[in-house]
PDB file of C-alpha atoms in Angstrom:
ATOM      1  CA  MET A   1       0.000   0.000   0.000  1.00  0.00           C
ATOM      2  CA  ALA A   2       2.934   2.299   0.654  1.00  0.00           C
ATOM      3  CA  GLN A   3       4.245   2.050  -2.904  1.00  0.00           C
ATOM      4  CA  PRO A   4       1.123   3.480  -4.633  1.00  0.00           C
ATOM      5  CA  GLN A   5       1.071   6.332  -2.111  1.00  0.00           C
ATOM      6  CA  THR A   6       4.756   7.033  -2.777  1.00  0.00           C
ATOM      7  CA  GLU A   7       4.166   7.056  -6.534  1.00  0.00           C
ATOM      8  CA  LEU A   8       1.224   9.417  -6.080  1.00  0.00           C
ATOM      9  CA  MET A   9       3.338  11.805  -4.005  1.00  0.00           C
ATOM     10  CA  VAL A  10       6.140  11.764  -6.588  1.00  0.00           C
ATOM     11  CA  ARG A  11       3.578  12.503  -9.283  1.00  0.00           C
ATOM     12  CA  LEU A  12       2.092  15.331  -7.212  1.00  0.00           C
ATOM     13  CA  TYR A  13       5.445  16.951  -6.402  1.00  0.00           C
ATOM     14  CA  SER A  14       6.533  16.773 -10.038  1.00  0.00           C
ATOM     15  CA  ALA A  15       3.277  18.398 -11.130  1.00  0.00           C
ATOM     16  CA  ILE A  16       3.668  21.223  -8.603  1.00  0.00           C
ATOM     17  CA  VAL A  17       7.210  21.972  -9.770  1.00  0.00           C
ATOM     18  CA  LEU A  18       6.152  21.969 -13.428  1.00  0.00           C
ATOM     19  CA  VAL A  19       3.186  24.259 -12.762  1.00  0.00           C
ATOM     20  CA  VAL A  20       5.190  26.752 -10.697  1.00  0.00           C
ATOM     21  CA  VAL A  21       8.090  26.928 -13.160  1.00  0.00           C
ATOM     22  CA  SER A  22       5.787  27.193 -16.187  1.00  0.00           C
ATOM     23  CA  LEU A  23       3.672  29.990 -14.707  1.00  0.00           C
ATOM     24  CA  PHE A  24       6.716  31.872 -13.419  1.00  0.00           C
ATOM     25  CA  LEU A  25       8.429  31.876 -16.817  1.00  0.00           C
ATOM     26  CA  ASN A  26       5.147  32.791 -18.496  1.00  0.00           C
ATOM     27  CA  PHE A  27       4.490  35.851 -16.380  1.00  0.00           C
ATOM     28  CA  VAL A  28       8.079  37.184 -16.276  1.00  0.00           C
ATOM     29  CA  SER A  29       8.410  38.045 -19.968  1.00  0.00           C
ATOM     30  CA  LEU A  30       7.903  36.854 -23.532  1.00  0.00           C
ATOM     31  CA  GLU A  31      11.585  35.878 -23.709  1.00  0.00           C
ATOM     32  CA  THR A  32      11.489  33.696 -20.589  1.00  0.00           C
ATOM     33  CA  PHE A  33       8.340  32.045 -21.896  1.00  0.00           C
ATOM     34  CA  ALA A  34      10.132  31.371 -25.195  1.00  0.00           C
ATOM     35  CA  LEU A  35      12.949  29.814 -23.150  1.00  0.00           C
ATOM     36  CA  LEU A  36      10.391  27.487 -21.544  1.00  0.00           C
ATOM     37  CA  ILE A  37       9.088  26.552 -24.990  1.00  0.00           C
ATOM     38  CA  SER A  38      12.638  25.977 -26.250  1.00  0.00           C
ATOM     39  CA  LEU A  39      13.322  23.529 -23.422  1.00  0.00           C
ATOM     40  CA  MET A  40      10.010  21.832 -24.130  1.00  0.00           C
ATOM     41  CA  ILE A  41      10.605  21.324 -27.839  1.00  0.00           C
ATOM     42  CA  GLY A  42      14.161  20.170 -27.185  1.00  0.00           C
ATOM     43  CA  ALA A  43      12.834  17.386 -24.978  1.00  0.00           C
ATOM     44  CA  MET A  44      10.119  16.656 -27.528  1.00  0.00           C
ATOM     45  CA  ALA A  45      12.679  16.270 -30.326  1.00  0.00           C
ATOM     46  CA  TRP A  46      14.706  13.797 -28.268  1.00  0.00           C
ATOM     47  CA  GLU A  47      11.660  11.782 -27.209  1.00  0.00           C
ATOM     48  CA  TRP A  48      10.207  11.774 -30.715  1.00  0.00           C
ATOM     49  CA  GLY A  49      13.438  10.270 -32.038  1.00  0.00           C
ATOM     50  CA  ARG A  50      13.368   7.575 -29.350  1.00  0.00           C
ATOM     51  CA  LEU A  51       9.768   6.834 -30.195  1.00  0.00           C
ATOM     52  CA  VAL A  52       9.812   6.640 -33.994  1.00  0.00           C
ATOM     53  CA  ARG A  53      13.472   5.808 -34.719  1.00  0.00           C
ATOM     54  CA  GLY A  54      14.604   3.982 -31.601  1.00  0.00           C
ATOM     55  CA  GLY A  55      17.276   6.589 -30.864  1.00  0.00           C
ATOM     56  CA  GLY A  56      16.958  10.175 -29.712  1.00  0.00           C
ATOM     57  CA  LEU A  57      20.361  11.763 -30.376  1.00  0.00           C
ATOM     58  CA  ASP A  58      20.954  11.602 -34.117  1.00  0.00           C
ATOM     59  CA  ILE A  59      21.103  13.941 -37.093  1.00  0.00           C
ATOM     60  CA  ALA A  60      17.322  14.000 -37.495  1.00  0.00           C
ATOM     61  CA  PHE A  61      17.075  15.116 -33.855  1.00  0.00           C
ATOM     62  CA  GLY A  62      19.485  17.976 -34.558  1.00  0.00           C
ATOM     63  CA  LEU A  63      17.581  19.037 -37.670  1.00  0.00           C
ATOM     64  CA  GLN A  64      14.248  19.017 -35.837  1.00  0.00           C
ATOM     65  CA  LEU A  65      15.702  20.882 -32.860  1.00  0.00           C
ATOM     66  CA  VAL A  66      17.345  23.620 -34.929  1.00  0.00           C
ATOM     67  CA  THR A  67      14.249  24.052 -37.090  1.00  0.00           C
ATOM     68  CA  THR A  68      11.822  24.393 -34.196  1.00  0.00           C
ATOM     69  CA  ILE A  69      14.125  26.628 -32.138  1.00  0.00           C
ATOM     70  CA  VAL A  70      14.652  29.012 -35.078  1.00  0.00           C
ATOM     71  CA  ALA A  71      10.904  29.045 -35.764  1.00  0.00           C
ATOM     72  CA  SER A  72      10.138  29.750 -32.109  1.00  0.00           C
ATOM     73  CA  TRP A  73      12.495  32.692 -31.778  1.00  0.00           C
ATOM     74  CA  ALA A  74      11.410  34.079 -35.139  1.00  0.00           C
ATOM     75  CA  THR A  75       7.909  34.180 -33.637  1.00  0.00           C
ATOM     76  CA  VAL A  76       9.269  36.034 -30.595  1.00  0.00           C
ATOM     77  CA  HIS A  77      10.447  38.743 -32.997  1.00  0.00           C
ATOM     78  CA  GLY A  78       7.089  38.898 -34.766  1.00  0.00           C
ATOM     79  CA  ASN A  79       8.044  36.909 -37.885  1.00  0.00           C
ATOM     80  CA  VAL A  80       5.302  34.285 -37.730  1.00  0.00           C
ATOM     81  CA  LEU A  81       5.118  33.709 -41.494  1.00  0.00           C
ATOM     82  CA  TYR A  82       8.881  33.197 -41.613  1.00  0.00           C
ATOM     83  CA  ALA A  83       8.578  30.782 -38.683  1.00  0.00           C
ATOM     84  CA  LEU A  84       5.983  28.691 -40.528  1.00  0.00           C
ATOM     85  CA  LEU A  85       8.168  28.620 -43.655  1.00  0.00           C
ATOM     86  CA  VAL A  86      11.087  27.439 -41.543  1.00  0.00           C
ATOM     87  CA  LEU A  87       8.927  24.570 -40.276  1.00  0.00           C
ATOM     88  CA  VAL A  88       7.976  23.571 -43.806  1.00  0.00           C
ATOM     89  CA  PHE A  89      11.618  23.667 -44.901  1.00  0.00           C
ATOM     90  CA  GLY A  90      12.748  21.692 -41.853  1.00  0.00           C
ATOM     91  CA  THR A  91      10.084  19.068 -42.405  1.00  0.00           C
ATOM     92  CA  VAL A  92      11.207  18.538 -46.000  1.00  0.00           C
ATOM     93  CA  VAL A  93      14.867  18.340 -44.980  1.00  0.00           C
ATOM     94  CA  VAL A  94      14.182  15.748 -42.268  1.00  0.00           C
ATOM     95  CA  PHE A  95      12.039  13.695 -44.645  1.00  0.00           C
ATOM     96  CA  VAL A  96      14.650  13.723 -47.426  1.00  0.00           C
ATOM     97  CA  PHE A  97      17.440  12.871 -44.995  1.00  0.00           C
ATOM     98  CA  ARG A  98      15.570   9.933 -43.446  1.00  0.00           C
ATOM     99  CA  LYS A  99      14.328   8.750 -46.832  1.00  0.00           C
ATOM    100  CA  GLY A 100      17.939   8.280 -47.903  1.00  0.00           C
ATOM    101  CA  LYS A 101      18.617   5.824 -45.083  1.00  0.00           C
ATOM    102  CA  GLN A 102      18.719   2.144 -45.973  1.00  0.00           C
ATOM    103  CA  VAL A 103      17.590   0.741 -42.603  1.00  0.00           C
ATOM    104  CA  ASN A 104      14.265   1.618 -40.987  1.00  0.00           C
ATOM    105  CA  PRO A 105      13.967   5.136 -42.442  1.00  0.00           C
ATOM    106  CA  GLN A 106      10.678   6.130 -40.758  1.00  0.00           C
ATOM    107  CA  ALA A 107      10.864   9.211 -42.963  1.00  0.00           C
ATOM    108  CA  TRP A 108       7.275  10.375 -42.614  1.00  0.00           C
ATOM    109  CA  TRP A 109       7.226   9.872 -38.862  1.00  0.00           C
ATOM    110  CA  SER A 110      10.497  11.731 -38.388  1.00  0.00           C
ATOM    111  CA  ALA A 111       9.288  14.618 -40.533  1.00  0.00           C
ATOM    112  CA  ALA A 112       5.989  14.763 -38.640  1.00  0.00           C
ATOM    113  CA  GLY A 113       7.921  15.433 -35.451  1.00  0.00           C
ATOM    114  CA  VAL A 114       8.912  18.865 -36.757  1.00  0.00           C
ATOM    115  CA  TYR A 115       5.264  19.893 -37.056  1.00  0.00           C
ATOM    116  CA  TYR A 116       4.255  18.153 -33.838  1.00  0.00           C
ATOM    117  CA  ALA A 117       6.708  20.239 -31.802  1.00  0.00           C
ATOM    118  CA  GLY A 118       6.909  23.340 -33.985  1.00  0.00           C
ATOM    119  CA  LEU A 119       3.259  24.249 -34.541  1.00  0.00           C
ATOM    120  CA  PRO A 120       2.238  24.420 -30.854  1.00  0.00           C
ATOM    121  CA  ALA A 121       5.484  26.278 -30.080  1.00  0.00           C
ATOM    122  CA  ILE A 122       4.681  28.962 -32.665  1.00  0.00           C
ATOM    123  CA  ALA A 123       1.039  29.065 -31.542  1.00  0.00           C
ATOM    124  CA  LEU A 124       1.848  29.573 -27.868  1.00  0.00           C
ATOM    125  CA  ILE A 125       4.584  32.147 -28.417  1.00  0.00           C
ATOM    126  CA  TRP A 126       2.381  34.062 -30.878  1.00  0.00           C
ATOM    127  CA  ILE A 127      -0.445  34.235 -28.341  1.00  0.00           C
ATOM    128  CA  ARG A 128       1.976  35.186 -25.545  1.00  0.00           C
ATOM    129  CA  SER A 129       3.470  37.970 -27.706  1.00  0.00           C
ATOM    130  CA  ASP A 130       0.212  39.962 -27.432  1.00  0.00           C
ATOM    131  CA  THR A 131       1.420  42.712 -25.104  1.00  0.00           C
ATOM    132  CA  ASP A 132      -1.842  43.400 -23.280  1.00  0.00           C
ATOM    133  CA  LEU A 133      -3.193  39.958 -22.442  1.00  0.00           C
ATOM    134  CA  GLY A 134      -0.612  37.453 -23.670  1.00  0.00           C
ATOM    135  CA  ALA A 135       0.467  36.069 -20.293  1.00  0.00           C
ATOM    136  CA  LEU A 136      -3.124  35.830 -19.084  1.00  0.00           C
ATOM    137  CA  ALA A 137      -4.236  34.011 -22.244  1.00  0.00           C
ATOM    138  CA  ILE A 138      -1.444  31.457 -21.812  1.00  0.00           C
ATOM    139  CA  PHE A 139      -2.496  31.008 -18.183  1.00  0.00           C
ATOM    140  CA  TYR A 140      -6.044  30.385 -19.427  1.00  0.00           C
ATOM    141  CA  ILE A 141      -4.889  27.730 -21.915  1.00  0.00           C
ATOM    142  CA  PHE A 142      -2.679  26.040 -19.318  1.00  0.00           C
ATOM    143  CA  THR A 143      -5.544  26.049 -16.812  1.00  0.00           C
ATOM    144  CA  ILE A 144      -7.868  24.356 -19.284  1.00  0.00           C
ATOM    145  CA  VAL A 145      -5.381  21.637 -20.232  1.00  0.00           C
ATOM    146  CA  TRP A 146      -4.349  20.942 -16.628  1.00  0.00           C
ATOM    147  CA  THR A 147      -7.960  20.842 -15.469  1.00  0.00           C
ATOM    148  CA  THR A 148      -8.862  18.480 -18.292  1.00  0.00           C
ATOM    149  CA  ASP A 149      -6.033  16.068 -17.473  1.00  0.00           C
ATOM    150  CA  SER A 150      -6.795  15.996 -13.745  1.00  0.00           C
ATOM    151  CA  ALA A 151     -10.576  15.783 -14.068  1.00  0.00           C
ATOM    152  CA  ALA A 152     -10.464  13.105 -16.761  1.00  0.00           C
ATOM    153  CA  TYR A 153      -8.259  10.996 -14.484  1.00  0.00           C
ATOM    154  CA  VAL A 154     -10.496  11.516 -11.434  1.00  0.00           C
ATOM    155  CA  PHE A 155     -13.801  10.911 -13.227  1.00  0.00           C
ATOM    156  CA  GLY A 156     -12.389   7.934 -15.078  1.00  0.00           C
ATOM    157  CA  ARG A 157     -11.203   6.289 -11.867  1.00  0.00           C
ATOM    158  CA  TRP A 158     -14.272   7.288  -9.843  1.00  0.00           C
ATOM    159  CA  ILE A 159     -17.041   6.387 -12.293  1.00  0.00           C
ATOM    160  CA  GLY A 160     -15.352   3.974 -14.674  1.00  0.00           C
ATOM    161  CA  GLY A 161     -17.771   2.546 -17.225  1.00  0.00           C
ATOM    162  CA  PRO A 162     -17.424   2.108 -20.993  1.00  0.00           C
ATOM    163  CA  LYS A 163     -13.985   2.557 -22.509  1.00  0.00           C
ATOM    164  CA  LEU A 164     -13.376   5.524 -24.773  1.00  0.00           C
ATOM    165  CA  ALA A 165     -10.902   3.877 -27.143  1.00  0.00           C
ATOM    166  CA  SER A 166      -9.745   0.576 -25.681  1.00  0.00           C
ATOM    167  CA  ARG A 167      -7.409  -0.281 -28.542  1.00  0.00           C
ATOM    168  CA  VAL A 168      -5.568   3.010 -28.241  1.00  0.00           C
ATOM    169  CA  SER A 169      -5.674   3.735 -24.505  1.00  0.00           C
ATOM    170  CA  PRO A 170      -7.291   0.986 -22.390  1.00  0.00           C
ATOM    171  CA  LYS A 171      -7.615   3.095 -19.220  1.00  0.00           C
ATOM    172  CA  LYS A 172      -9.529   6.035 -20.742  1.00  0.00           C
ATOM    173  CA  THR A 173     -13.306   6.037 -20.322  1.00  0.00           C
ATOM    174  CA  TRP A 174     -16.230   8.062 -21.612  1.00  0.00           C
ATOM    175  CA  ALA A 175     -16.813   9.228 -18.043  1.00  0.00           C
ATOM    176  CA  GLY A 176     -13.309  10.650 -17.932  1.00  0.00           C
ATOM    177  CA  PHE A 177     -13.680  12.233 -21.372  1.00  0.00           C
ATOM    178  CA  LEU A 178     -16.966  13.982 -20.566  1.00  0.00           C
ATOM    179  CA  GLY A 179     -15.912  14.789 -17.002  1.00  0.00           C
ATOM    180  CA  GLY A 180     -12.733  16.418 -18.264  1.00  0.00           C
ATOM    181  CA  ALA A 181     -14.623  18.542 -20.792  1.00  0.00           C
ATOM    182  CA  LEU A 182     -17.292  19.649 -18.320  1.00  0.00           C
ATOM    183  CA  SER A 183     -14.704  20.445 -15.647  1.00  0.00           C
ATOM    184  CA  ALA A 184     -12.723  22.498 -18.149  1.00  0.00           C
ATOM    185  CA  GLY A 185     -15.869  24.471 -18.938  1.00  0.00           C
ATOM    186  CA  VAL A 186     -16.340  25.189 -15.240  1.00  0.00           C
ATOM    187  CA  ALA A 187     -12.672  26.169 -14.973  1.00  0.00           C
ATOM    188  CA  GLY A 188     -13.103  28.581 -17.883  1.00  0.00           C
ATOM    189  CA  PHE A 189     -16.089  30.168 -16.178  1.00  0.00           C
ATOM    190  CA  VAL A 190     -14.257  30.462 -12.849  1.00  0.00           C
ATOM    191  CA  PHE A 191     -11.201  31.881 -14.624  1.00  0.00           C
ATOM    192  CA  ALA A 192     -13.343  34.629 -16.149  1.00  0.00           C
ATOM    193  CA  MET A 193     -15.018  35.496 -12.863  1.00  0.00           C
ATOM    194  CA  ALA A 194     -11.736  35.498 -10.917  1.00  0.00           C
ATOM    195  CA  SER A 195      -9.963  37.696 -13.467  1.00  0.00           C
ATOM    196  CA  GLY A 196     -12.856  40.153 -13.794  1.00  0.00           C
ATOM    197  CA  ASN A 197     -13.659  39.145 -17.369  1.00  0.00           C
ATOM    198  CA  SER A 198     -17.274  39.780 -18.379  1.00  0.00           C
ATOM    199  CA  ASN A 199     -17.216  37.026 -21.030  1.00  0.00           C
ATOM    200  CA  ALA A 200     -17.642  34.146 -18.558  1.00  0.00           C
ATOM    201  CA  VAL A 201     -20.024  32.096 -20.715  1.00  0.00           C
ATOM    202  CA  ARG A 202     -17.875  32.593 -23.807  1.00  0.00           C
ATOM    203  CA  LEU A 203     -14.710  31.510 -22.000  1.00  0.00           C
ATOM    204  CA  ALA A 204     -16.515  28.502 -20.538  1.00  0.00           C
ATOM    205  CA  LEU A 205     -17.651  27.372 -23.991  1.00  0.00           C
ATOM    206  CA  LEU A 206     -14.192  27.962 -25.486  1.00  0.00           C
ATOM    207  CA  ALA A 207     -12.646  26.030 -22.598  1.00  0.00           C
ATOM    208  CA  THR A 208     -14.927  23.068 -23.323  1.00  0.00           C
ATOM    209  CA  VAL A 209     -13.914  23.074 -26.997  1.00  0.00           C
ATOM    210  CA  LEU A 210     -10.209  23.297 -26.147  1.00  0.00           C
ATOM    211  CA  SER A 211     -10.666  20.491 -23.633  1.00  0.00           C
ATOM    212  CA  LEU A 212     -12.181  18.205 -26.265  1.00  0.00           C
ATOM    213  CA  PHE A 213      -9.255  18.826 -28.614  1.00  0.00           C
ATOM    214  CA  SER A 214      -6.831  18.406 -25.725  1.00  0.00           C
ATOM    215  CA  GLN A 215      -8.200  14.930 -25.085  1.00  0.00           C
ATOM    216  CA  ILE A 216      -8.073  14.107 -28.792  1.00  0.00           C
ATOM    217  CA  GLY A 217      -4.401  15.095 -28.679  1.00  0.00           C
ATOM    218  CA  ASP A 218      -3.910  12.781 -25.708  1.00  0.00           C
ATOM    219  CA  LEU A 219      -5.455   9.903 -27.644  1.00  0.00           C
ATOM    220  CA  GLY A 220      -3.355  10.738 -30.688  1.00  0.00           C
ATOM    221  CA  GLU A 221      -0.095  10.504 -28.754  1.00  0.00           C
ATOM    222  CA  SER A 222      -1.276   7.246 -27.179  1.00  0.00           C
ATOM    223  CA  ALA A 223      -1.946   5.869 -30.662  1.00  0.00           C
ATOM    224  CA  VAL A 224       1.566   6.770 -31.816  1.00  0.00           C
ATOM    225  CA  LYS A 225       3.118   5.125 -28.743  1.00  0.00           C
ATOM    226  CA  ARG A 226       1.025   2.012 -29.311  1.00  0.00           C
ATOM    227  CA  ALA A 227       2.093   1.922 -32.970  1.00  0.00           C
ATOM    228  CA  PHE A 228       5.717   1.784 -31.829  1.00  0.00           C
ATOM    229  CA  SER A 229       5.039  -0.472 -28.802  1.00  0.00           C
ATOM    230  CA  MET A 230       6.189   2.071 -26.230  1.00  0.00           C
ATOM    231  CA  LYS A 231       4.440   2.751 -22.910  1.00  0.00           C
ATOM    232  CA  ASP A 232       6.039   6.115 -22.021  1.00  0.00           C
ATOM    233  CA  SER A 233       7.926   8.500 -24.297  1.00  0.00           C
ATOM    234  CA  SER A 234      10.698   8.681 -21.644  1.00  0.00           C
ATOM    235  CA  GLY A 235      11.217   8.960 -17.910  1.00  0.00           C
ATOM    236  CA  LEU A 236      12.216  12.629 -17.819  1.00  0.00           C
ATOM    237  CA  ILE A 237       9.397  13.646 -15.473  1.00  0.00           C
ATOM    238  CA  PRO A 238       9.254  11.552 -12.281  1.00  0.00           C
ATOM    239  CA  GLY A 239       5.842   9.947 -11.886  1.00  0.00           C
ATOM    240  CA  HIS A 240       4.595  11.200 -15.251  1.00  0.00           C
ATOM    241  CA  GLY A 241       6.760   9.644 -17.936  1.00  0.00           C
ATOM    242  CA  GLY A 242       8.028  11.909 -20.673  1.00  0.00           C
ATOM    243  CA  VAL A 243       7.403  15.440 -21.889  1.00  0.00           C
ATOM    244  CA  LEU A 244       5.366  14.117 -24.803  1.00  0.00           C
ATOM    245  CA  ASP A 245       3.190  12.260 -22.303  1.00  0.00           C
ATOM    246  CA  ARG A 246       2.479  15.466 -20.363  1.00  0.00           C
ATOM    247  CA  ILE A 247       1.919  17.974 -23.158  1.00  0.00           C
ATOM    248  CA  ASP A 248       0.093  15.813 -25.700  1.00  0.00           C
ATOM    249  CA  GLY A 249      -3.135  17.634 -24.874  1.00  0.00           C
ATOM    250  CA  LEU A 250      -1.445  21.049 -24.945  1.00  0.00           C
ATOM    251  CA  VAL A 251      -0.161  20.387 -28.467  1.00  0.00           C
ATOM    252  CA  PHE A 252      -3.678  20.238 -29.915  1.00  0.00           C
ATOM    253  CA  ALA A 253      -5.237  22.823 -27.584  1.00  0.00           C
ATOM    254  CA  ALA A 254      -2.545  25.400 -28.418  1.00  0.00           C
ATOM    255  CA  VAL A 255      -2.976  25.029 -32.171  1.00  0.00           C
ATOM    256  CA  ILE A 256      -6.786  25.212 -31.955  1.00  0.00           C
ATOM    257  CA  ALA A 257      -6.567  28.286 -29.695  1.00  0.00           C
ATOM    258  CA  ALA A 258      -4.281  29.962 -32.224  1.00  0.00           C
ATOM    259  CA  LEU A 259      -6.654  29.162 -35.084  1.00  0.00           C
ATOM    260  CA  VAL A 260      -9.564  30.636 -33.112  1.00  0.00           C
ATOM    261  CA  ALA A 261      -7.540  33.781 -32.427  1.00  0.00           C
ATOM    262  CA  LEU A 262      -6.466  33.980 -36.064  1.00  0.00           C
ATOM    263  CA  GLY A 263     -10.089  34.017 -37.156  1.00  0.00           C
ATOM    264  CA  ILE A 264     -10.982  36.850 -34.767  1.00  0.00           C
ATOM    265  CA  ASN A 265      -8.054  39.265 -34.557  1.00  0.00           C
ATOM    266  CA  VAL A 266      -4.711  38.443 -36.140  1.00  0.00           C
ATOM    267  CA  GLU A 267      -3.049  41.524 -34.602  1.00  0.00           C
ATOM    268  CA  HIS A 268      -4.035  40.706 -31.003  1.00  0.00           C
ATOM    269  CA  PRO A 269      -4.431  36.920 -30.579  1.00  0.00           C
ATOM    270  CA  ALA A 270      -4.660  36.938 -26.775  1.00  0.00           C
ATOM    271  CA  SER A 271      -7.294  39.672 -26.826  1.00  0.00           C
ATOM    272  CA  ALA A 272      -9.159  37.658 -29.456  1.00  0.00           C
ATOM    273  CA  LEU A 273      -9.303  34.666 -27.118  1.00  0.00           C
ATOM    274  CA  LEU A 274     -10.228  36.531 -23.946  1.00  0.00           C
ATOM    275  CA  GLY A 275     -12.527  39.131 -25.454  1.00  0.00           C
ATOM    276  CA  GLY A 276     -10.219  42.145 -25.422  1.00  0.00           C
ATOM    277  CA  MET A 277      -9.242  44.615 -22.718  1.00  0.00           C
ATOM    278  CA  GLU A 278     -12.784  45.978 -22.559  1.00  0.00           C
ATOM    279  CA  ALA A 279     -13.927  42.673 -21.049  1.00  0.00           C
ATOM    280  CA  PHE A 280     -11.882  43.493 -17.932  1.00  0.00           C
ATOM    281  CA  LEU A 281     -13.189  47.021 -17.487  1.00  0.00           C
ATOM    282  CA  PRO A 282     -15.957  47.625 -14.954  1.00  0.00           C
ATOM    283  CA  LYS A 283     -19.322  48.332 -16.512  1.00  0.00           C
ATOM    284  CA  PRO A 284     -20.638  51.891 -16.019  1.00  0.00           C
ATOM    285  CA  LEU A 285     -23.373  52.299 -13.417  1.00  0.00           C
TER     286      LEU A 285
END
């Protein structure tokens, strides 16, 4: 009985450290947030290589890392289109390089890793770069993804019931899926009320949508691991597995959030998500 409790405590302590560090770097500045993203995509590149090629530190790892780092910092400096072009170029280079190998090329999978790490990196940094509400919008996205993960686990264990996708992830249930989405909606509503945002219903609905895509991202990463017969992407995070295992939901949620912002206000993506500065102003009597 002591071992499960010890594992739970390790998992809890790791989560607390990750949350504190992530929020601290987010709220300090755009550059420190970009540093967080750079560390994240570096770990992702290594784990992706282990997953799809059986080895993390190789030339394809270096190509993916350089490509995504350059794209990320180009976004910091406002060159989002250039960043996307860099990703396209890097993807082609990785594919061509792996295609030329004679043994187990895994060219498409290796190339896909560039997009898998690069697109959410660009999305998050672009949203964070909005001067007025960038840090708060990132906090909102993080809150939704973290709430979804925790609630899906709790509801899945508590209620159980029919499996969501037994062939992909045997432990996930419909109860966890719906519980995670509903809890994220509540979290979005509470976030709005706590931050003084008048768009509480809107943020609750957006949170539910992001939660659904977050869980789809979780299933997607599980499917890739199952395709390569791997349980965890690595053991970098005590009690949690690898970085890919922890941010699989964030990958999809970040990209969807960026697409929503793009469709509303390309100049101010964070304001587009949260409803603009006017949503935080007190209404006249």
